[in-house]
mmCIF file of C-alpha atoms in Angstrom:
data_model
loop_
_atom_site.group_PDB
_atom_site.id
_atom_site.type_symbol
_atom_site.label_atom_id
_atom_site.label_comp_id
_atom_site.label_asym_id
_atom_site.label_seq_id
_atom_site.Cartn_x
_atom_site.Cartn_y
_atom_site.Cartn_z
ATOM 1 C CA UNK A 1 32.060 -20.999 -1.259
ATOM 2 C CA UNK A 2 30.356 -17.692 -2.061
ATOM 3 C CA UNK A 3 27.236 -16.151 -0.550
ATOM 4 C CA UNK A 4 24.772 -17.631 -3.017
ATOM 5 C CA UNK A 5 26.303 -21.104 -2.649
ATOM 6 C CA UNK A 6 25.909 -20.800 1.124
ATOM 7 C CA UNK A 7 22.292 -19.735 0.799
ATOM 8 C CA UNK A 8 21.515 -22.541 -1.619
ATOM 9 C CA UNK A 9 23.173 -25.107 0.648
ATOM 10 C CA UNK A 10 21.131 -24.003 3.676
ATOM 11 C CA UNK A 11 17.877 -24.095 1.748
ATOM 12 C CA UNK A 12 18.646 -27.528 0.297
ATOM 13 C CA UNK A 13 19.294 -28.819 3.809
ATOM 14 C CA UNK A 14 15.829 -27.675 4.847
ATOM 15 C CA UNK A 15 14.271 -29.458 1.878
ATOM 16 C CA UNK A 16 16.344 -32.639 2.250
ATOM 17 C CA UNK A 17 15.506 -32.838 5.963
ATOM 18 C CA UNK A 18 11.785 -32.455 5.225
ATOM 19 C CA UNK A 19 11.690 -29.170 7.127
ATOM 20 C CA UNK A 20 8.750 -27.213 5.776
ATOM 21 C CA UNK A 21 9.431 -23.610 4.776
ATOM 22 C CA UNK A 22 6.491 -21.605 6.097
ATOM 23 C CA UNK A 23 7.044 -18.198 4.533
ATOM 24 C CA UNK A 24 9.551 -16.271 2.437
ATOM 25 C CA UNK A 25 9.660 -12.567 1.602
ATOM 26 C CA UNK A 26 12.243 -11.084 -0.751
ATOM 27 C CA UNK A 27 12.332 -7.290 -0.752
ATOM 28 C CA UNK A 28 14.539 -4.234 -1.358
ATOM 29 C CA UNK A 29 14.551 -4.697 -5.150
ATOM 30 C CA UNK A 30 17.631 -3.903 -7.185
ATOM 31 C CA UNK A 31 15.363 -2.306 -9.807
ATOM 32 C CA UNK A 32 11.953 -1.328 -8.412
ATOM 33 C CA UNK A 33 10.648 -0.634 -11.923
ATOM 34 C CA UNK A 34 11.216 -4.303 -12.770
ATOM 35 C CA UNK A 35 9.811 -5.930 -9.621
ATOM 36 C CA UNK A 36 8.823 -4.750 -6.148
ATOM 37 C CA UNK A 37 8.508 -7.823 -3.934
ATOM 38 C CA UNK A 38 8.404 -11.610 -3.866
ATOM 39 C CA UNK A 39 6.415 -13.710 -1.397
ATOM 40 C CA UNK A 40 6.388 -17.497 -1.136
ATOM 41 C CA UNK A 41 4.150 -19.775 0.908
ATOM 42 C CA UNK A 42 3.407 -23.516 0.943
ATOM 43 C CA UNK A 43 0.206 -24.755 -0.716
ATOM 44 C CA UNK A 44 -1.305 -28.181 -1.183
ATOM 45 C CA UNK A 45 -2.793 -29.191 -4.507
ATOM 46 C CA UNK A 46 -4.357 -32.625 -4.283
ATOM 47 C CA UNK A 47 -1.711 -34.629 -2.393
ATOM 48 C CA UNK A 48 1.350 -32.615 -3.440
ATOM 49 C CA UNK A 49 3.071 -29.954 -1.348
ATOM 50 C CA UNK A 50 4.126 -27.046 -3.555
ATOM 51 C CA UNK A 51 5.448 -23.565 -2.941
ATOM 52 C CA UNK A 52 3.485 -20.677 -4.438
ATOM 53 C CA UNK A 53 5.652 -17.755 -5.544
ATOM 54 C CA UNK A 54 3.831 -14.422 -5.786
ATOM 55 C CA UNK A 55 5.793 -11.780 -7.700
ATOM 56 C CA UNK A 56 4.622 -8.156 -7.448
ATOM 57 C CA UNK A 57 5.334 -6.254 -10.655
ATOM 58 C CA UNK A 58 3.885 -2.772 -10.912
ATOM 59 C CA UNK A 59 0.227 -3.022 -9.940
ATOM 60 C CA UNK A 60 -0.050 -6.736 -10.733
ATOM 61 C CA UNK A 61 0.781 -9.975 -8.940
ATOM 62 C CA UNK A 62 1.960 -13.078 -10.817
ATOM 63 C CA UNK A 63 1.747 -16.570 -9.338
ATOM 64 C CA UNK A 64 3.807 -19.671 -9.979
ATOM 65 C CA UNK A 65 3.735 -23.023 -8.184
ATOM 66 C CA UNK A 66 7.113 -24.685 -7.607
ATOM 67 C CA UNK A 67 8.010 -28.246 -6.589
ATOM 68 C CA UNK A 68 9.907 -28.117 -3.299
ATOM 69 C CA UNK A 69 13.111 -29.330 -4.986
ATOM 70 C CA UNK A 70 13.169 -26.222 -7.197
ATOM 71 C CA UNK A 71 12.719 -23.708 -4.377
ATOM 72 C CA UNK A 72 16.424 -23.311 -3.372
ATOM 73 C CA UNK A 73 17.629 -22.489 -6.871
ATOM 74 C CA UNK A 74 14.607 -20.218 -7.441
ATOM 75 C CA UNK A 75 15.449 -18.158 -4.348
ATOM 76 C CA UNK A 76 19.163 -18.021 -5.115
ATOM 77 C CA UNK A 77 18.345 -16.706 -8.586
ATOM 78 C CA UNK A 78 15.940 -14.135 -7.129
ATOM 79 C CA UNK A 79 18.597 -12.838 -4.734
ATOM 80 C CA UNK A 80 21.248 -12.803 -7.451
ATOM 81 C CA UNK A 81 19.154 -10.913 -10.002
ATOM 82 C CA UNK A 82 16.345 -8.990 -8.302
ATOM 83 C CA UNK A 83 16.570 -8.462 -4.532
ATOM 84 C CA UNK A 84 18.890 -7.467 -1.691
ATOM 85 C CA UNK A 85 16.929 -8.721 1.299
ATOM 86 C CA UNK A 86 15.403 -12.082 2.190
ATOM 87 C CA UNK A 87 13.413 -13.121 5.269
ATOM 88 C CA UNK A 88 12.555 -16.811 5.649
ATOM 89 C CA UNK A 89 10.808 -18.819 8.344
ATOM 90 C CA UNK A 90 10.781 -22.605 8.430
ATOM 91 C CA UNK A 91 9.480 -25.054 10.998
ATOM 92 C CA UNK A 92 12.692 -24.932 13.025
ATOM 93 C CA UNK A 93 14.654 -21.901 11.777
ATOM 94 C CA UNK A 94 14.521 -18.219 10.973
ATOM 95 C CA UNK A 95 16.885 -16.915 8.308
ATOM 96 C CA UNK A 96 17.687 -13.479 6.934
ATOM 97 C CA UNK A 97 19.976 -12.633 4.039
ATOM 98 C CA UNK A 98 21.150 -9.123 3.188
ATOM 99 C CA UNK A 99 23.161 -7.766 0.266
ATOM 100 C CA UNK A 100 24.444 -4.204 0.717
ATOM 101 C CA UNK A 101 24.735 -1.778 -2.184
ATOM 102 C CA UNK A 102 28.500 -2.237 -2.003
ATOM 103 C CA UNK A 103 28.119 -5.986 -2.359
ATOM 104 C CA UNK A 104 28.677 -6.989 1.256
ATOM 105 C CA UNK A 105 26.610 -10.061 2.071
ATOM 106 C CA UNK A 106 25.292 -11.277 5.406
ATOM 107 C CA UNK A 107 23.382 -14.453 6.277
ATOM 108 C CA UNK A 108 21.920 -14.910 9.731
ATOM 109 C CA UNK A 109 20.290 -18.183 10.717
ATOM 110 C CA UNK A 110 18.643 -18.767 14.079
ATOM 111 C CA UNK A 111 17.238 -22.013 15.378
ATOM 112 C CA UNK A 112 13.825 -21.632 16.968
ATOM 113 C CA UNK A 113 13.384 -22.298 20.662
ATOM 114 C CA UNK A 114 10.342 -23.153 22.739
ATOM 115 C CA UNK A 115 9.880 -19.447 23.423
ATOM 116 C CA UNK A 116 9.237 -18.869 19.728
ATOM 117 C CA UNK A 117 6.002 -20.845 19.916
ATOM 118 C CA UNK A 118 4.613 -23.644 17.822
ATOM 119 C CA UNK A 119 5.071 -23.324 14.088
ATOM 120 C CA UNK A 120 1.888 -23.153 12.036
ATOM 121 C CA UNK A 121 2.001 -26.216 9.814
ATOM 122 C CA UNK A 122 -1.749 -26.563 9.442
ATOM 123 C CA UNK A 123 -3.894 -25.871 6.415
ATOM 124 C CA UNK A 124 -1.876 -24.994 3.321
ATOM 125 C CA UNK A 125 -4.654 -25.755 0.853
ATOM 126 C CA UNK A 126 -4.497 -23.786 -2.358
ATOM 127 C CA UNK A 127 -7.873 -22.181 -1.714
ATOM 128 C CA UNK A 128 -7.640 -21.688 2.046
ATOM 129 C CA UNK A 129 -9.633 -18.847 3.573
ATOM 130 C CA UNK A 130 -7.838 -15.515 3.306
ATOM 131 C CA UNK A 131 -6.537 -14.219 6.619
ATOM 132 C CA UNK A 132 -7.689 -10.617 6.957
ATOM 133 C CA UNK A 133 -6.144 -7.984 9.235
ATOM 134 C CA UNK A 134 -9.537 -7.474 10.879
ATOM 135 C CA UNK A 135 -10.904 -10.895 11.883
ATOM 136 C CA UNK A 136 -14.008 -12.258 10.180
ATOM 137 C CA UNK A 137 -15.420 -13.976 13.247
ATOM 138 C CA UNK A 138 -14.773 -11.449 16.047
ATOM 139 C CA UNK A 139 -17.045 -8.418 16.455
ATOM 140 C CA UNK A 140 -15.393 -5.004 16.063
ATOM 141 C CA UNK A 141 -17.554 -2.222 17.475
ATOM 142 C CA UNK A 142 -17.358 0.224 14.585
ATOM 143 C CA UNK A 143 -17.922 -2.532 11.974
ATOM 144 C CA UNK A 144 -21.043 -3.663 13.821
ATOM 145 C CA UNK A 145 -22.311 -0.084 14.146
ATOM 146 C CA UNK A 146 -21.690 0.625 10.461
ATOM 147 C CA UNK A 147 -23.522 -2.527 9.419
ATOM 148 C CA UNK A 148 -20.542 -4.500 8.125
ATOM 149 C CA UNK A 149 -20.689 -7.121 10.902
ATOM 150 C CA UNK A 150 -23.470 -8.687 12.924
ATOM 151 C CA UNK A 151 -23.216 -8.388 16.740
ATOM 152 C CA UNK A 152 -21.711 -11.891 16.903
ATOM 153 C CA UNK A 153 -18.969 -10.972 14.424
ATOM 154 C CA UNK A 154 -20.265 -12.480 11.169
ATOM 155 C CA UNK A 155 -19.774 -10.409 8.011
ATOM 156 C CA UNK A 156 -23.060 -9.181 6.537
ATOM 157 C CA UNK A 157 -23.286 -10.757 3.080
ATOM 158 C CA UNK A 158 -24.203 -7.506 1.318
ATOM 159 C CA UNK A 159 -21.216 -5.767 2.971
ATOM 160 C CA UNK A 160 -18.552 -8.368 2.247
ATOM 161 C CA UNK A 161 -17.008 -6.248 -0.523
ATOM 162 C CA UNK A 162 -16.773 -3.354 1.918
ATOM 163 C CA UNK A 163 -15.073 -5.658 4.452
ATOM 164 C CA UNK A 164 -12.542 -6.715 1.796
ATOM 165 C CA UNK A 165 -11.954 -3.086 0.848
ATOM 166 C CA UNK A 166 -11.292 -2.091 4.467
ATOM 167 C CA UNK A 167 -8.763 -4.889 4.910
ATOM 168 C CA UNK A 168 -7.064 -4.143 1.606
ATOM 169 C CA UNK A 169 -6.687 -0.546 2.735
ATOM 170 C CA UNK A 170 -5.182 -1.674 6.040
ATOM 171 C CA UNK A 171 -2.649 -3.782 4.137
ATOM 172 C CA UNK A 172 -1.375 -0.569 2.521
ATOM 173 C CA UNK A 173 -1.239 1.055 5.951
ATOM 174 C CA UNK A 174 0.626 -1.933 7.401
ATOM 175 C CA UNK A 175 3.291 -1.587 4.724
ATOM 176 C CA UNK A 176 4.090 2.002 5.736
ATOM 177 C CA UNK A 177 4.290 1.423 9.503
ATOM 178 C CA UNK A 178 8.132 1.662 9.499
ATOM 179 C CA UNK A 179 7.672 5.252 8.301
ATOM 180 C CA UNK A 180 5.422 6.094 11.269
ATOM 181 C CA UNK A 181 7.794 5.436 14.165
ATOM 182 C CA UNK A 182 6.563 5.385 17.740
ATOM 183 C CA UNK A 183 8.269 8.211 19.614
ATOM 184 C CA UNK A 184 7.668 8.643 23.339
ATOM 185 C CA UNK A 185 5.776 11.850 24.049
ATOM 186 C CA UNK A 186 5.108 12.434 20.330
ATOM 187 C CA UNK A 187 1.575 12.213 18.942
ATOM 188 C CA UNK A 188 1.323 11.364 15.254
ATOM 189 C CA UNK A 189 -1.062 13.665 13.381
ATOM 190 C CA UNK A 190 -3.115 12.151 10.544
ATOM 191 C CA UNK A 191 -5.537 14.037 8.287
ATOM 192 C CA UNK A 192 -8.207 12.242 6.245
ATOM 193 C CA UNK A 193 -9.489 14.675 3.607
ATOM 194 C CA UNK A 194 -12.983 13.963 2.280
ATOM 195 C CA UNK A 195 -13.637 11.225 4.828
ATOM 196 C CA UNK A 196 -17.333 10.788 3.954
ATOM 197 C CA UNK A 197 -19.048 8.039 5.944
ATOM 198 C CA UNK A 198 -15.604 7.191 7.352
ATOM 199 C CA UNK A 199 -15.510 3.400 7.161
ATOM 200 C CA UNK A 200 -11.813 3.620 6.363
ATOM 201 C CA UNK A 201 -11.146 6.439 8.831
ATOM 202 C CA UNK A 202 -12.474 4.329 11.689
ATOM 203 C CA UNK A 203 -10.513 1.338 10.387
ATOM 204 C CA UNK A 204 -7.295 3.394 10.247
ATOM 205 C CA UNK A 205 -7.748 4.622 13.823
ATOM 206 C CA UNK A 206 -8.657 1.160 15.121
ATOM 207 C CA UNK A 207 -5.678 -0.480 13.407
ATOM 208 C CA UNK A 208 -3.079 2.077 14.510
ATOM 209 C CA UNK A 209 -4.384 2.943 17.974
ATOM 210 C CA UNK A 210 -6.199 -0.147 19.242
ATOM 211 C CA UNK A 211 -4.320 -2.946 17.473
ATOM 212 C CA UNK A 212 -0.819 -1.423 17.348
ATOM 213 C CA UNK A 213 -0.739 1.052 20.221
ATOM 214 C CA UNK A 214 0.241 4.200 18.300
ATOM 215 C CA UNK A 215 -0.272 7.578 19.970
ATOM 216 C CA UNK A 216 -2.253 9.276 17.214
ATOM 217 C CA UNK A 217 -4.640 12.107 16.489
ATOM 218 C CA UNK A 218 -6.769 11.424 13.412
ATOM 219 C CA UNK A 219 -8.852 14.245 11.931
ATOM 220 C CA UNK A 220 -11.557 13.395 9.406
ATOM 221 C CA UNK A 221 -12.525 16.363 7.234
ATOM 222 C CA UNK A 222 -15.597 16.648 5.019
ATOM 223 C CA UNK A 223 -18.036 19.302 3.774
ATOM 224 C CA UNK A 224 -21.201 17.405 4.741
ATOM 225 C CA UNK A 225 -22.215 18.623 8.194
ATOM 226 C CA UNK A 226 -24.760 15.866 8.881
ATOM 227 C CA UNK A 227 -22.248 13.135 7.994
ATOM 228 C CA UNK A 228 -19.549 14.714 10.168
ATOM 229 C CA UNK A 229 -21.925 14.982 13.133
ATOM 230 C CA UNK A 230 -22.881 11.320 12.820
ATOM 231 C CA UNK A 231 -19.243 10.192 12.583
ATOM 232 C CA UNK A 232 -18.243 12.273 15.608
ATOM 233 C CA UNK A 233 -21.125 10.799 17.603
ATOM 234 C CA UNK A 234 -19.867 7.297 16.775
ATOM 235 C CA UNK A 235 -16.281 8.176 17.720
ATOM 236 C CA UNK A 236 -17.530 9.532 21.066
ATOM 237 C CA UNK A 237 -19.655 6.416 21.602
ATOM 238 C CA UNK A 238 -16.659 4.121 21.071
ATOM 239 C CA UNK A 239 -14.400 6.220 23.300
ATOM 240 C CA UNK A 240 -12.029 7.039 20.425
ATOM 241 C CA UNK A 241 -10.585 10.190 22.010
ATOM 242 C CA UNK A 242 -7.937 10.606 19.330
ATOM 243 C CA UNK A 243 -10.454 10.614 16.454
ATOM 244 C CA UNK A 244 -12.057 13.942 15.534
ATOM 245 C CA UNK A 245 -14.402 14.860 12.682
ATOM 246 C CA UNK A 246 -14.651 18.420 11.397
ATOM 247 C CA UNK A 247 -16.535 20.271 8.683
ATOM 248 C CA UNK A 248 -13.979 21.824 6.383
ATOM 249 C CA UNK A 249 -12.675 22.300 2.861
ATOM 250 C CA UNK A 250 -9.499 20.661 1.627
ATOM 251 C CA UNK A 251 -8.127 23.766 -0.051
ATOM 252 C CA UNK A 252 -8.476 26.086 2.943
ATOM 253 C CA UNK A 253 -7.927 23.844 5.971
ATOM 254 C CA UNK A 254 -5.064 25.045 8.189
ATOM 255 C CA UNK A 255 -6.057 23.633 11.565
ATOM 256 C CA UNK A 256 -2.708 21.964 12.249
ATOM 257 C CA UNK A 257 0.903 22.937 11.768
ATOM 258 C CA UNK A 258 2.491 19.506 11.380
ATOM 259 C CA UNK A 259 1.028 16.375 9.793
ATOM 260 C CA UNK A 260 2.673 12.956 9.612
ATOM 261 C CA UNK A 261 0.231 11.218 7.282
ATOM 262 C CA UNK A 262 -2.327 12.507 4.784
ATOM 263 C CA UNK A 263 -5.130 10.340 3.458
ATOM 264 C CA UNK A 264 -7.387 11.410 0.617
ATOM 265 C CA UNK A 265 -9.825 8.802 -0.654
ATOM 266 C CA UNK A 266 -12.236 9.545 -3.468
ATOM 267 C CA UNK A 267 -11.598 13.305 -3.440
ATOM 268 C CA UNK A 268 -13.167 14.503 -6.674
ATOM 269 C CA UNK A 269 -11.110 15.993 -9.518
ATOM 270 C CA UNK A 270 -8.745 18.762 -8.349
ATOM 271 C CA UNK A 271 -9.687 18.278 -4.667
ATOM 272 C CA UNK A 272 -7.074 15.514 -4.766
ATOM 273 C CA UNK A 273 -4.498 18.020 -5.988
ATOM 274 C CA UNK A 274 -5.232 20.412 -3.132
ATOM 275 C CA UNK A 275 -4.914 17.564 -0.635
ATOM 276 C CA UNK A 276 -1.587 16.449 -2.129
ATOM 277 C CA UNK A 277 -0.290 20.029 -2.119
ATOM 278 C CA UNK A 278 -1.250 20.345 1.559
ATOM 279 C CA UNK A 279 0.584 17.102 2.319
ATOM 280 C CA UNK A 280 3.733 18.340 0.592
ATOM 281 C CA UNK A 281 3.519 21.693 2.422
ATOM 282 C CA UNK A 282 3.298 19.839 5.741
ATOM 283 C CA UNK A 283 6.211 17.593 4.746
ATOM 284 C CA UNK A 284 4.014 14.591 5.576
ATOM 285 C CA UNK A 285 5.894 11.326 5.955
ATOM 286 C CA UNK A 286 3.194 9.258 4.230
ATOM 287 C CA UNK A 287 0.502 10.028 1.643
ATOM 288 C CA UNK A 288 -2.260 7.608 0.633
ATOM 289 C CA UNK A 289 -4.532 8.880 -2.137
ATOM 290 C CA UNK A 290 -7.293 7.256 -4.178
ATOM 291 C CA UNK A 291 -8.170 9.877 -6.828
ATOM 292 C CA UNK A 292 -11.539 10.177 -8.502
ATOM 293 C CA UNK A 293 -13.293 11.976 -11.366
ATOM 294 C CA UNK A 294 -10.199 13.405 -13.060
ATOM 295 C CA UNK A 295 -11.918 15.858 -15.410
ATOM 296 C CA UNK A 296 -9.335 18.642 -15.511
ATOM 297 C CA UNK A 297 -6.881 17.233 -18.050
ATOM 298 C CA UNK A 298 -9.692 15.736 -20.120
ATOM 299 C CA UNK A 299 -10.881 19.309 -20.758
ATOM 300 C CA UNK A 300 -7.378 20.578 -21.549
ATOM 301 C CA UNK A 301 -5.676 17.769 -23.423
ATOM 302 C CA UNK A 302 -4.965 18.268 -27.138
ATOM 303 C CA UNK A 303 -2.205 16.720 -29.210
ATOM 304 C CA UNK A 304 -1.917 16.486 -32.994
ATOM 305 C CA UNK A 305 0.231 13.335 -32.757
ATOM 306 C CA UNK A 306 -2.456 11.575 -30.715
ATOM 307 C CA UNK A 307 -5.450 12.912 -32.643
ATOM 308 C CA UNK A 308 -6.500 9.444 -33.934
ATOM 309 C CA UNK A 309 -6.760 8.296 -30.314
ATOM 310 C CA UNK A 310 -8.148 11.397 -28.637
ATOM 311 C CA UNK A 311 -11.052 11.778 -31.061
ATOM 312 C CA UNK A 312 -12.854 9.005 -29.155
ATOM 313 C CA UNK A 313 -14.358 10.515 -26.028
ATOM 314 C CA UNK A 314 -14.222 7.425 -23.837
ATOM 315 C CA UNK A 315 -10.596 6.700 -24.750
ATOM 316 C CA UNK A 316 -9.619 10.315 -24.138
ATOM 317 C CA UNK A 317 -11.354 10.289 -20.754
ATOM 318 C CA UNK A 318 -9.503 7.184 -19.606
ATOM 319 C CA UNK A 319 -6.174 8.408 -20.931
ATOM 320 C CA UNK A 320 -6.655 11.739 -19.185
ATOM 321 C CA UNK A 321 -7.369 10.010 -15.868
ATOM 322 C CA UNK A 322 -4.251 7.841 -16.130
ATOM 323 C CA UNK A 323 -2.058 10.743 -17.208
ATOM 324 C CA UNK A 324 -3.413 12.844 -14.336
ATOM 325 C CA UNK A 325 -2.343 10.266 -11.760
ATOM 326 C CA UNK A 326 1.000 9.636 -13.475
ATOM 327 C CA UNK A 327 1.754 13.361 -13.375
ATOM 328 C CA UNK A 328 0.767 13.501 -9.692
ATOM 329 C CA UNK A 329 3.060 10.590 -8.883
ATOM 330 C CA UNK A 330 5.982 12.169 -10.727
ATOM 331 C CA UNK A 331 5.425 15.526 -9.031
ATOM 332 C CA UNK A 332 5.525 13.794 -5.647
ATOM 333 C CA UNK A 333 8.826 12.214 -6.672
ATOM 334 C CA UNK A 334 10.229 15.674 -7.388
ATOM 335 C CA UNK A 335 9.239 16.662 -3.840
ATOM 336 C CA UNK A 336 11.315 13.912 -2.263
ATOM 337 C CA UNK A 337 8.797 11.067 -2.078
ATOM 338 C CA UNK A 338 9.200 7.447 -3.124
ATOM 339 C CA UNK A 339 5.931 7.028 -4.988
ATOM 340 C CA UNK A 340 4.037 3.976 -6.181
ATOM 341 C CA UNK A 341 0.789 3.599 -8.094
ATOM 342 C CA UNK A 342 -0.965 0.485 -6.822
ATOM 343 C CA UNK A 343 -4.179 -1.364 -7.535
ATOM 344 C CA UNK A 344 -6.900 -0.843 -4.948
ATOM 345 C CA UNK A 345 -10.253 -2.584 -4.578
ATOM 346 C CA UNK A 346 -12.963 -0.585 -6.331
ATOM 347 C CA UNK A 347 -14.504 2.176 -4.273
ATOM 348 C CA UNK A 348 -18.272 1.921 -3.801
ATOM 349 C CA UNK A 349 -20.288 3.166 -6.807
ATOM 350 C CA UNK A 350 -17.194 3.915 -8.915
ATOM 351 C CA UNK A 351 -14.712 1.905 -11.014
ATOM 352 C CA UNK A 352 -11.720 3.949 -9.787
ATOM 353 C CA UNK A 353 -9.168 1.559 -8.325
ATOM 354 C CA UNK A 354 -5.793 3.316 -8.345
ATOM 355 C CA UNK A 355 -4.042 4.202 -5.105
ATOM 356 C CA UNK A 356 -1.081 6.573 -4.981
ATOM 357 C CA UNK A 357 1.226 5.747 -2.073
ATOM 358 C CA UNK A 358 4.055 8.182 -1.363
ATOM 359 C CA UNK A 359 6.636 7.857 1.413
ATOM 360 C CA UNK A 360 9.002 10.700 2.252
ATOM 361 C CA UNK A 361 12.692 9.963 1.900
ATOM 362 C CA UNK A 362 15.702 12.018 2.923
ATOM 363 C CA UNK A 363 16.057 13.950 -0.291
ATOM 364 C CA UNK A 364 17.004 17.447 -1.365
ATOM 365 C CA UNK A 365 13.969 19.475 -2.436
ATOM 366 C CA UNK A 366 13.532 19.523 -6.193
ATOM 367 C CA UNK A 367 14.626 22.379 -8.405
ATOM 368 C CA UNK A 368 13.490 23.301 -11.891
ATOM 369 C CA UNK A 369 16.466 21.698 -13.595
ATOM 370 C CA UNK A 370 15.943 18.136 -12.356
ATOM 371 C CA UNK A 371 15.355 15.437 -14.941
ATOM 372 C CA UNK A 372 11.879 14.622 -13.665
ATOM 373 C CA UNK A 373 10.851 18.254 -13.821
ATOM 374 C CA UNK A 374 12.173 18.573 -17.353
ATOM 375 C CA UNK A 375 10.255 15.460 -18.419
ATOM 376 C CA UNK A 376 7.040 16.836 -16.929
ATOM 377 C CA UNK A 377 7.563 20.179 -18.662
ATOM 378 C CA UNK A 378 7.945 18.330 -21.969
ATOM 379 C CA UNK A 379 4.765 16.327 -21.331
ATOM 380 C CA UNK A 380 2.798 19.443 -20.388
ATOM 381 C CA UNK A 381 3.883 21.118 -23.615
ATOM 382 C CA UNK A 382 3.113 18.028 -25.731
ATOM 383 C CA UNK A 383 -0.433 17.664 -24.388
ATOM 384 C CA UNK A 384 -1.104 21.367 -23.757
ATOM 385 C CA UNK A 385 -1.985 20.713 -20.118
ATOM 386 C CA UNK A 386 -1.549 22.717 -16.935
ATOM 387 C CA UNK A 387 -2.183 20.395 -13.950
ATOM 388 C CA UNK A 388 -3.489 22.028 -10.778
ATOM 389 C CA UNK A 389 -1.039 20.116 -8.591
ATOM 390 C CA UNK A 390 1.876 21.563 -10.574
ATOM 391 C CA UNK A 391 0.414 25.079 -10.253
ATOM 392 C CA UNK A 392 -0.040 24.704 -6.492
ATOM 393 C CA UNK A 393 3.534 23.507 -6.043
ATOM 394 C CA UNK A 394 4.898 26.358 -8.154
ATOM 395 C CA UNK A 395 3.147 28.933 -5.978
ATOM 396 C CA UNK A 396 4.586 27.576 -2.713
#
């Protein structure tokens, strides 16, 4: 009996013994361009118990409801075709399955004990309330102070979108925690360029320091002196000793020598490029960037082959914004980062909703002859563009 037969047999035993499967995550995709992740959870629709499969492809998520009898074969197929890692929790068991790049397979199944706690077999309704990282019914000091929560913990109706945005942001941060290891005696340095009113800066500090116990120093940087003074006063009020706010410019800031994580949210036009270039210079482990107002390539871009498209100003503007972020992502890849472009909840007062997430891997620094660099050179020549990020990297 081979690996997949073993996996299918175990899963069928769970189903046949009426043992509810509580959660499944399939990860480590064989082809990350095809699919990134698969999550499965139980849902109830009317009187039927189904399993909802959520497949993450690019920036989109696709949902499919499966009868419980179809779940074993669905997961076996997913592990055969798309993934190398599976983590499953049922009412009475925990199971992991791993497939190495050389084809070695490992299945580990552990029966739960009393020490593992009571399994959550409660509300699996299809429209159950979303469980946020920051609780909806417990007051968090900075959320109350910033007007997102009432003193008793209720979300202010007019700020509910902001609350969702904060939690969505923290989901991205949660995903990169393995790349921010806790090292005794080592403080992690995080820079937030263009922090503004700092809703997300406070959320980042609270999540990493208060909720997860990381030893961190977070610096919020912005040009608006009055905003920075207000944010620093709030950080002092809450006793957030590792959170500092400074007046400074992205392009010229050199206040630290080593940075582990760089955040740049809503930095306008080429300010994003300067922030990304700084992150690369610092060899930052993680970069989270939500670009905005990408005007540079819109002014430069010309192409005879695309003339029928580019003659329409709105179309050209949108194409230029997308190409700008695609070029940034590819340039980060050439610098040794695994880079994704993900969908983010809209920032306030703007329709921009792309987030660039880059995680440093052990990788030789790029050189001019790499395939990615050659492709970018071809694109630059085709569209007659000279991206600032490319220029900044070339001058390093």
